[in-house]
Short mmCIF file of C-alpha atoms and ligand atoms in Angstrom, two decimals:
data_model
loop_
_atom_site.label_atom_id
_atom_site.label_comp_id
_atom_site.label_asym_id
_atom_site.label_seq_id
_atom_site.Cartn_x
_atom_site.Cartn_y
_atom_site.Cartn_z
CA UNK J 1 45.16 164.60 -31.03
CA UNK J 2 43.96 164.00 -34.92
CA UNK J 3 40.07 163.36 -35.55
CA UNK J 4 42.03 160.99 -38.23
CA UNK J 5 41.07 157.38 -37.49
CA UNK J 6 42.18 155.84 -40.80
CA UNK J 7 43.56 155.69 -44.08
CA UNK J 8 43.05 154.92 -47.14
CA UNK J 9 44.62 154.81 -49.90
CA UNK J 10 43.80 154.57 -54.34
CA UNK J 11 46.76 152.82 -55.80
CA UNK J 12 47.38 153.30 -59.44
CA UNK J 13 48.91 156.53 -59.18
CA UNK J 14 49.14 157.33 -55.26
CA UNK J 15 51.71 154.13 -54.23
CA UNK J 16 52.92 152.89 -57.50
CA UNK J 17 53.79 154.31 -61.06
CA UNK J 18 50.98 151.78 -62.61
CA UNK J 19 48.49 154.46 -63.66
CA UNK J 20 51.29 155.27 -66.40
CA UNK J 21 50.91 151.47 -67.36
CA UNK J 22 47.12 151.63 -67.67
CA UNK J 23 47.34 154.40 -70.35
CA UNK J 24 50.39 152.66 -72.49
CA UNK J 25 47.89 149.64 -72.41
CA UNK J 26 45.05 151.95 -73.35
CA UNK J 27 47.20 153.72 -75.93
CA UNK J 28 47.88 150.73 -77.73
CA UNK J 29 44.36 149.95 -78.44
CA UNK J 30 43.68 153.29 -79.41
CA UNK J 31 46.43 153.53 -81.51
CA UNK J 32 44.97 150.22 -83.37
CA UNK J 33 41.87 151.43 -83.75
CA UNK J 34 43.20 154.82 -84.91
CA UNK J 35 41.71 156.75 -82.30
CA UNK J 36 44.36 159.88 -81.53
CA UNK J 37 44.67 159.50 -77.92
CA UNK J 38 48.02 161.23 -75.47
CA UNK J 39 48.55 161.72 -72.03
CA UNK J 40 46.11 164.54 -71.53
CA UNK J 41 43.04 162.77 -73.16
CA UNK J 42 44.08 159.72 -70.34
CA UNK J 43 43.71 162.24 -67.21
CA UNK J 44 40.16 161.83 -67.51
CA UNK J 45 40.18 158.18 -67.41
CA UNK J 46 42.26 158.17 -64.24
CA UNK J 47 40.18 156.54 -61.46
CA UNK J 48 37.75 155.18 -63.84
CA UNK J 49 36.55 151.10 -64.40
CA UNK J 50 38.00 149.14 -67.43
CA UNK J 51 34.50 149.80 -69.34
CA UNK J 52 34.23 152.97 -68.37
CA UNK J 53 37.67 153.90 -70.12
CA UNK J 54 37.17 151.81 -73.34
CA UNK J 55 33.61 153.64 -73.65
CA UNK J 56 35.03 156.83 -73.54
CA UNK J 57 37.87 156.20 -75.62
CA UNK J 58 35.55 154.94 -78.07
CA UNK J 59 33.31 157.78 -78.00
CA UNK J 60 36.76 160.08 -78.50
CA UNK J 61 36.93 158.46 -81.61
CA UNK J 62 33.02 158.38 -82.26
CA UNK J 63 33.25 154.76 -82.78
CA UNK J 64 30.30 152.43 -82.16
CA UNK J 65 30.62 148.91 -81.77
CA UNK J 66 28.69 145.63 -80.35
CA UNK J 67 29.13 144.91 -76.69
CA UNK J 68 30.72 141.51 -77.40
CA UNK J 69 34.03 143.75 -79.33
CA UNK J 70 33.96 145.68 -76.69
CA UNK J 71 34.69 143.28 -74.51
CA UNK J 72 37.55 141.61 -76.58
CA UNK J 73 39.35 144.87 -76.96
CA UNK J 74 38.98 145.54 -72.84
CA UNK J 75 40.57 141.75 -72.23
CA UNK J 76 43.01 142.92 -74.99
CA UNK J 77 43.91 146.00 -72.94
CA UNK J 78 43.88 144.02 -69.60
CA UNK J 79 46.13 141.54 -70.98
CA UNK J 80 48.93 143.90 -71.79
CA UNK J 81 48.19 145.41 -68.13
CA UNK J 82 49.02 142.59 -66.58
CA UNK J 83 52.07 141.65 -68.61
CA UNK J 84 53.21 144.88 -67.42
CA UNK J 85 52.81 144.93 -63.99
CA UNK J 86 53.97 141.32 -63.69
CA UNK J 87 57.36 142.68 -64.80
CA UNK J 88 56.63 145.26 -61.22
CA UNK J 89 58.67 144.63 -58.06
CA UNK J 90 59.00 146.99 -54.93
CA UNK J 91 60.94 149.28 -56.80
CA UNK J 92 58.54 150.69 -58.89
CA UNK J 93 56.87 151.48 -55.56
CA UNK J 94 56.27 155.36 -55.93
CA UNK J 95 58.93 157.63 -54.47
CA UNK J 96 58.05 158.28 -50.57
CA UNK J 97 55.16 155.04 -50.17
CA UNK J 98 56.89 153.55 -47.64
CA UNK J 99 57.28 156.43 -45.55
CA UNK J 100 53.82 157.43 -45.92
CA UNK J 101 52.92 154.45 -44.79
CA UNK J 102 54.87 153.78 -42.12
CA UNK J 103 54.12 157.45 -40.62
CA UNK J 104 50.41 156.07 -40.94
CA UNK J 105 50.88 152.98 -39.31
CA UNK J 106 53.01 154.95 -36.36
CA UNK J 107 50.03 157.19 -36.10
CA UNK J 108 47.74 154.63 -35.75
CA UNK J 109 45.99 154.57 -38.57
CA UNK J 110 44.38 151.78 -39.83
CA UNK J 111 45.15 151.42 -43.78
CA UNK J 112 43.22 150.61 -46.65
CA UNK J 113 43.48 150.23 -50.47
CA UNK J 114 40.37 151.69 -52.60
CA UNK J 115 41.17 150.77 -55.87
CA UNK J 116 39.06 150.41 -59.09
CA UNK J 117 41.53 148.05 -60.18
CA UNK J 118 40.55 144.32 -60.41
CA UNK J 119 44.60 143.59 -60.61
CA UNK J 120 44.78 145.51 -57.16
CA UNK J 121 45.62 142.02 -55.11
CA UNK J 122 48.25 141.36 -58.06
CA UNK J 123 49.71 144.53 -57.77
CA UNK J 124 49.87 145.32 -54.25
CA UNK J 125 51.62 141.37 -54.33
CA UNK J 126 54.21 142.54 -56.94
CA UNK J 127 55.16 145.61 -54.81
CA UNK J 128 55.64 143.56 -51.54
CA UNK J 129 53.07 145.80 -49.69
CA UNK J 130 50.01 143.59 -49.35
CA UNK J 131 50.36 143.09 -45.62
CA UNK J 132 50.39 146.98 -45.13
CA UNK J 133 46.89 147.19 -45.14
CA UNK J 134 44.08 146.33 -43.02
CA UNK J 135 41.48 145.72 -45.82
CA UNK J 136 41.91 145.92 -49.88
CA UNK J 137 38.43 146.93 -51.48
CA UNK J 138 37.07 144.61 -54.00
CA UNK J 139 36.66 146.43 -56.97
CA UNK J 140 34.09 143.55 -58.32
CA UNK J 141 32.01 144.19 -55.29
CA UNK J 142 31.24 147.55 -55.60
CA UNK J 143 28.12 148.49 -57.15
CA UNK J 144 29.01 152.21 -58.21
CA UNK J 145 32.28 152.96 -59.43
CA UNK J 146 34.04 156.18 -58.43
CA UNK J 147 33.44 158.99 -58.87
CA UNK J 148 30.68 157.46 -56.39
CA UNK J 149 31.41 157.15 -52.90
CA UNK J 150 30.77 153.51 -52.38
CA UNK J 151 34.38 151.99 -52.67
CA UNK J 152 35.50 154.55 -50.14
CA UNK J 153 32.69 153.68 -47.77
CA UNK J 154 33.20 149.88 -48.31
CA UNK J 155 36.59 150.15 -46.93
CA UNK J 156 35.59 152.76 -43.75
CA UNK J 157 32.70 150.13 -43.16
CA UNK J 158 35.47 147.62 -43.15
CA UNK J 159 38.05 149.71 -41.29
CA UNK J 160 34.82 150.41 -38.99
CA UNK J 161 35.79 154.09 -38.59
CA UNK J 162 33.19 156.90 -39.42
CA UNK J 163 34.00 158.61 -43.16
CA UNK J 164 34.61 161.84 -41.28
CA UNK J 165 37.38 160.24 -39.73
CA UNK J 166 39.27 158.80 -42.89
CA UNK J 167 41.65 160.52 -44.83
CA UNK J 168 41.85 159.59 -48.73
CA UNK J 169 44.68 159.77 -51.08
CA UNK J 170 43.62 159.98 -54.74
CA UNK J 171 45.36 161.16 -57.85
CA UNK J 172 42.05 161.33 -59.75
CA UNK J 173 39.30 163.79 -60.41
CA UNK J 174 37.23 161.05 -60.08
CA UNK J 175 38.67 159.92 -56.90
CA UNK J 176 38.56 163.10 -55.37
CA UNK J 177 34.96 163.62 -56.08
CA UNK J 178 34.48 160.04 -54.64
CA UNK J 179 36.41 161.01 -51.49
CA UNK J 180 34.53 163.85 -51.22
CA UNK J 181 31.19 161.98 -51.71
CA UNK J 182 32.15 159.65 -48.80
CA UNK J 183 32.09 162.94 -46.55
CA UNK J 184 36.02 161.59 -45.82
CA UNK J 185 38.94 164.59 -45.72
CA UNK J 186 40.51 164.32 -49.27
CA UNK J 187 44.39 164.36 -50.07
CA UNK J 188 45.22 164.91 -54.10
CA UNK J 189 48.46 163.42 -55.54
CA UNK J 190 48.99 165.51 -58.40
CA UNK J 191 48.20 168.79 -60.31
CA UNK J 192 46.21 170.90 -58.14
CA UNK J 193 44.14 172.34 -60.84
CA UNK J 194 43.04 168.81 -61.96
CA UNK J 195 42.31 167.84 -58.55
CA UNK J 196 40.50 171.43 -57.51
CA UNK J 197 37.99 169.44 -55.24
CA UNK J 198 40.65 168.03 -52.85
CA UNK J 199 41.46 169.54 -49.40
CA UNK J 200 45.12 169.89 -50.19
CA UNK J 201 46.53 169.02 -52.86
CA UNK J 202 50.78 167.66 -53.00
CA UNK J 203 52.47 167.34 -56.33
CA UNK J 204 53.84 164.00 -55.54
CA UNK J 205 53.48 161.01 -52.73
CA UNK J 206 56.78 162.05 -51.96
CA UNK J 207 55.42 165.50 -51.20
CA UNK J 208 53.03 164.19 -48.78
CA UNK J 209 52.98 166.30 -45.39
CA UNK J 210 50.77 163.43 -43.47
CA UNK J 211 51.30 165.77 -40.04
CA UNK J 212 50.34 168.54 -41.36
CA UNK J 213 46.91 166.11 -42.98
CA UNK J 214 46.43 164.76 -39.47
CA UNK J 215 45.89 168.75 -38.10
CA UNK J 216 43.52 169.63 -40.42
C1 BG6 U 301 42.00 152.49 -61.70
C2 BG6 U 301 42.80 153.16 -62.79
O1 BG6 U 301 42.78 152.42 -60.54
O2 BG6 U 301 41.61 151.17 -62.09
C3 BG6 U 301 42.05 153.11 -64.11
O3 BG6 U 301 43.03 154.51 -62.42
C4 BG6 U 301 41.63 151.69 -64.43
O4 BG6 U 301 42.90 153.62 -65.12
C5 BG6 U 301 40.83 151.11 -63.27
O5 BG6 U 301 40.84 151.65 -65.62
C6 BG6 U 301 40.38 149.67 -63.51
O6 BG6 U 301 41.51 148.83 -63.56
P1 BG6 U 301 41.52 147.35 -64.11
O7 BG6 U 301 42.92 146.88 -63.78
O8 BG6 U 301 40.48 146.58 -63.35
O9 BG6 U 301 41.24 147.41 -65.55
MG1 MG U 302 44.66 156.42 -59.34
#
């Protein structure tokens, strides 16, 4: 018998490939602004809010500017988001998803998305997997973004299962700490050095062992 209750579950980068999407968008307005900015400068904007990122790629490139630009170049960015995943369909689910959650679902799991995405509802609709879950966070309702609990506990509130009984998958630092925060049992997709704070850390979704999550 598992002391697991629920599940739940970031999305860019845990169920689909749209964290990669994020930093093309991002790179683009970097690149415009002439602010050098690869792959490794983007792992620490995984998990983090659409201001959050633009402020600290601005600050990579000690740039200043007034809030109202700011806000421009995030649309900008959010723009060619969308016109990316809009292109998405349930293949560019990631590789073993819809195992994982099936396997949930047969354990009895209840399933939730904590995103910091505001395109999560889009996304989830372009993959086909909406109806998988039980409740899909708000990311405009939560007052603290990750790497504070609260989008974690919104969704356990929701679930209405205690955080020590939730499991969360996260392929961010700033997930994991979240997780972690919420007092839940916390599952890293992704290098385990970047995600040292995680309970157990797989390489890919695909990886996932959920039985062996659901002894720990
Ligand atoms: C997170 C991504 O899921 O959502 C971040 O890891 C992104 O890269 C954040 O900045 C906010 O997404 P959006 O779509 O609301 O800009
Ligand atoms: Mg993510």
């Amino acid at each position: 018998m598992s002391r697991f209750e629920a599940a739940i579950f970031d999305l860019d980068g845990v169920l689909a490939d749209s964290a990669r999407s994020h930093f093309v968008a991002w790179k683009r307005i970097a690149d415009a602004l002439g602010i050098a900015f690869d792959e490794q400068a983007n792992e620490a904007l995984k998990g983090i809010d659409r201001m959050g990122s633009l402020r600290r790629i601005l600050e990579m490139g000690r740039i200043s500017m007034p809030q109202a630009e700011m806000e421009n170049l995030a649309a900008r960015k959010n723009g060619f988001y969308i016109d990316a995943i809009a292109e998405m369909t349930p293949a560019d689910l990631l590789p073993g998803t819809q195992r994982l959650l099936d396997q949930a679902q047969d354990a009895g799991l209840k399933c939730a998305v904590a995103s910091a995405s505001s395109n999560a509802p889009f996304l989830l609709k372009q993959l086909g997997i909406s109806e998988r879950f039980d409740f899909i966070a708000d990311a405009g309702l939560i007052e603290r973004p990750k790497p504070a609990p609260d989008i974690f506990l919104a969704c356990a509130a929701a679930l209405r299962v205690a955080p020590q009984h939730a499991v969360g998958f996260e392929d961010a630092a700033a997930g994991i700490a979240a997780i972690k925060a919420a007092g839940m049992y916390a599952v890293g997709i992704g290098d385990a050095a970047t995600l040292a704070g995680a309970d157990i850390v797989y390489p890919t979704t695909d990886a996932v062992d959920l039985r062996a999550v659901l002894a720990a």
